[in-house]
Amino acid sequence: AEAPLCPVPPVSEPELLAGDNPNIVVTADKAQINQDTLAFFSGNVDIQSRDAQIHAQQATYNKREQFLGATGDIRYRDRQIEVTSDDLFLDADSGRLNLRQTQYRLSAYPGRGAAGSIGINQREGIVLDDVTFTTCPAGQEDWALKAGSLELSPGKIWGEAKHTRLYIADVPVLYLPYFSFPVTDRRQSGLLFPKFTSSDRVGLSYEQPYYWNIAPNMDLTLSPRVMTDRGVQLKTEFRYLSRKHQGQLNLEYLDNDRRFELNEARYAYRLSHLSQLSENWLFSADINDISDDNYIVDLGSDFYSRADTHLYQTLKLDYFSETLSLNMQLRDFEIIGDHPESYRTLPEIKLNYQVPFGSVAHFGLHSELAYFDSPDPGKHAASRFHIAPTLSLPLSNEWGELLGEVSVLHTRYHQDVAADSTLAKNTSRTLGKARLYGAINFERTLNFSGQSLTQTLEPKMQYLYTSYEDQSEIGLYDTNRLLNDYDGLFRGQSFAGLDRISDANHLTVGLTSRLMDESESELLRASIGQIFYLQTPEMGNAQQNSDRSALAGELDWRINNHWSLQTELQLGAEDQAMERSSMSLNYQPSASKLLQATYRYVENIGNEEIEQAGFTVAWPLAKRWQWVARWYHDLTQHRSIETYTGLQYDSCCWSIRLVAQRYLSNRFDALGHQNTNEFESGISLQFEFKGMGSSDSARSLLDEGLFGYRQPYFVNQ
Amino acid sequence: TEGDFQQPIQVSSGSQFVDGKNKTSVFKDNVRIEQGSLLIQADEVEVIASEGKGKEVFIATGNPTTYSQLMEDGSRISASAQRIQYRVNGRQIALEGQAQFQQDNSMVKGDRIIFDMDAEQLLAEGSKQGEERVTTVFQPEEKAAGNDNQNQKEPQEP
Amino acid sequence: CGFKLRETPLLGASFEQFYVHSTQPHAPLYRAFYQRLQQLPYQLLEQPEVTEPVITLYPERLDRRLLSLFSTGQVAEYELVYQVRYRVTLPNTEPQEFEFELRREYQDDPNAVLAKSREMQIILSEMRDKASERILRQLSKLG
């Protein structure tokens, strides 16, 4: 790998006593103790306790008054900080250790500097007065903070400075009465320190987080964001963590946005919460809402992508035990844009019961009760009860797997429809289902240019029978057709949800082969599979009348250390036409060098044909310059949907990033429609202090922009 | 304690050899010197009485030889070393060679330790060449059983 | 052509009996992995024992990345990236941490949001089953 740009001098670990050892051990050339209370030490004095280690030329310790003093090239080290000074004393009643005229270095983090005095104490943490702070290496102090005081409280990931002057190349450029910055290298929920960005969406924007540690397990971060073109947006993040409850509440509020066509306040809120009510009961909430459809597009968000179509609003209560799981949910959605309102379940209750049946078989009971309604008057309400007892026989050993499953699926509906509707007010459906799945693992070793590889051959077969019943009297509430990629072939159901259960009498055949090196990591994995319909399904795809499904295949091939290829395809049965295919070719010789070409084709999704190709490059131009570019082109519409290029200069303790991008604007007009060929472009400049909540540049540049951004879901569903 | 020094010194041992001319005597195999609460045990003790009664010098050697005594405040001192020299009228005891000195809840180890019993003052030094240094271990003050430990201010750090 | 049935046992000898737990109570991955283990001839301990291996599942993480756009600029296809992290402590050895990612494609449809969230559940539970297999395969290499 490349030599590190900024070698950080290694921080020597302090030799501390074991955690349970309350003693204080002093080694010296000479020691004198009077009346077992007043001790004088001299000559290379080394004082050790479980919390810290001090080195000095002379030290005095008064056992009764708990007073310790030391002088002569003092070096103090604990787990957080390393200090050199020439005068130290322990102030007994406050328990605070004071050092004067100091040079210091933080250990978990490349921050260092000088301080008139440093106070260290178990409860309040570290207080540095008349302090300079920088993360730049010695001799290259491109920037430095000078502050009246800097506090590093225990357990807090932020440092808080007061009366701070920012010097860039020894020129004072900024005065901040209060100023907080992350002092751990863990990037704090995407909040960069402080963000100076400029883009044509918001103009010049400066975001300064204020951190308030309300209690050991609660903190509040207020980040006013001043935007020259829009005004002041307040972003707040409240986090709480206790043994039983944890969660995070984000509120964002912009009073009047000068560039917003409607003059209303714009806000967004997000609550993600998890409580363990008791040994078996869990409660969780994932509530998200925005004030208008263009909120994310205009103001950006740390949580949502501009291309999102909906936000989750879910409340959930779960009960788990060894054999039983009960799951009660209220599930609603905030739809973005002028799409019809969706059905929501108020509530939806699922009960799963799983218990061994005899020595090998398992009896399972899956049942559901759901009440569907929708704010869209055109959508009638309905309630559904479903119960599916299943008997399954799973057998597996090292070379194979056999699963037999028999189940009955009974569903009852009460649909709030008018008498003349094609849907029935009350109806029910009972289907039988049988599934037999088998897989065998064959292996052989291959010698390939001196390397011994293992190749596996894994044939899989599944017979599925599901009885048929006409379901035209049942409405569609939570059902649509599933994507049948290779993994979907063996799923045993072709619809998501329960309002349609397709009849089936088919045999699925699949074959996977893997090539693994000595350490059993996969060099190549290829799979191919197809469904053979012994009887054409009544509820199959309308236009597909062949006796077999699309041929689905996938390949994941690590050609060598630098090259890798992933591809997936589905060939239509009758005309061998490509229904879906995707390909990604990657050349990655090192962490900061990447060339990637991707191609995607989907014959029909949301009755649109999609054919898009993308090209991504990340390349270091010079020792400190990293360039990233990404270009996504829509081949059916003959236009590029994202052109993104970013250039970042990385010095040891600061970085500046210039990003230019042009992308399809999916801004909604007043009627909630999106015109389909309006583009937006923006240039954004971002200055960042490295070492403070910094991020590794090559990686983060790749993550920016539309197609790079990786967004977390609230899991635990 | 002060009372010890008025007490007579008793010496018991397996065997004894007296050199009347030079006024020295040598005691051997598990020798015990007692004076009030003061107790020295050693494999061999040489007593030099040349300066007359009350000014004897005891030189005890052993592997190790030990010394213990009760102090004014009731705290007990116990020490050990390769050689212990006890000067009766100087009320001073000198330990040499892996000397270790324990009092109340602090302990000192070093090459040479000199303890002045009157002034209750201890001087410890490492070996000349500096490889063996003086190590002192302080245990935190054990609180009297009565009050609860939490609200008592423990010494935060050294 | 040299193929023969795979002999290496699913789990190595040192995994006769072991303890599995997750840092978050009743985590979905833990339930899927526990259910898969019950089909195997291994004894799952109620409490951790020093002489037996301990498997700790860390919270799972699910990210999504854009793959393609509709003509309106809204997302057509996502890539779901499911990250699994777990730790294995064999008796009197240093704990080892493992991490891997599984990727699946998922098509979005703003007109059928509830149905799409059902599809997401199906894909997620399939990924958890596949993750359980992957953990088993990695454990079998630990011997």
Tab-separated table of C-alpha atoms in Angstrom, chain A residues 435-438 459-465 485-493 504-511 528-534 549-550 552:
chain	number	residue	atom	x	y	z
A	435	ARG	CA	-42.949	-28.744	-1.763
A	436	LEU	CA	-40.022	-31.149	-2.096
A	437	TYR	CA	-36.561	-29.605	-2.267
A	438	GLY	CA	-33.277	-31.451	-2.584
A	459	PRO	CA	-27.315	-29.419	-8.183
A	460	LYS	CA	-30.657	-28.349	-6.658
A	461	MET	CA	-34.147	-29.483	-7.532
A	462	GLN	CA	-37.563	-28.504	-6.217
A	463	TYR	CA	-41.028	-29.825	-7.034
A	464	LEU	CA	-43.842	-27.434	-6.073
A	465	TYR	CA	-47.553	-28.109	-6.215
A	485	ASP	CA	-34.016	-13.706	-10.279
A	486	TYR	CA	-31.961	-16.840	-9.583
A	487	ASP	CA	-32.634	-16.669	-5.817
A	488	GLY	CA	-36.362	-16.285	-6.514
A	489	LEU	CA	-36.625	-19.533	-8.531
A	490	PHE	CA	-36.714	-21.716	-5.423
A	491	ARG	CA	-38.862	-19.358	-3.368
A	492	GLY	CA	-42.044	-21.335	-3.733
A	493	GLN	CA	-44.230	-18.266	-4.216
A	504	ALA	CA	-48.231	-24.250	-9.344
A	505	ASN	CA	-47.270	-27.663	-10.653
A	506	HIS	CA	-43.672	-27.242	-11.611
A	507	LEU	CA	-40.162	-28.517	-11.219
A	508	THR	CA	-37.305	-26.073	-10.582
A	509	VAL	CA	-33.806	-27.186	-11.497
A	510	GLY	CA	-30.701	-25.226	-10.545
A	511	LEU	CA	-26.964	-25.794	-10.600
A	528	ILE	CA	-28.024	-21.256	-13.534
A	529	GLY	CA	-31.625	-22.347	-13.065
A	530	GLN	CA	-35.036	-22.612	-14.632
A	531	ILE	CA	-38.589	-23.640	-13.756
A	532	PHE	CA	-40.263	-26.306	-15.868
A	533	TYR	CA	-44.045	-26.009	-15.725
A	534	LEU	CA	-45.632	-29.460	-15.764
A	549	SER	CA	-39.821	-19.887	-16.902
A	550	ALA	CA	-37.089	-17.483	-17.875
A	552	ALA	CA	-31.919	-17.221	-14.679
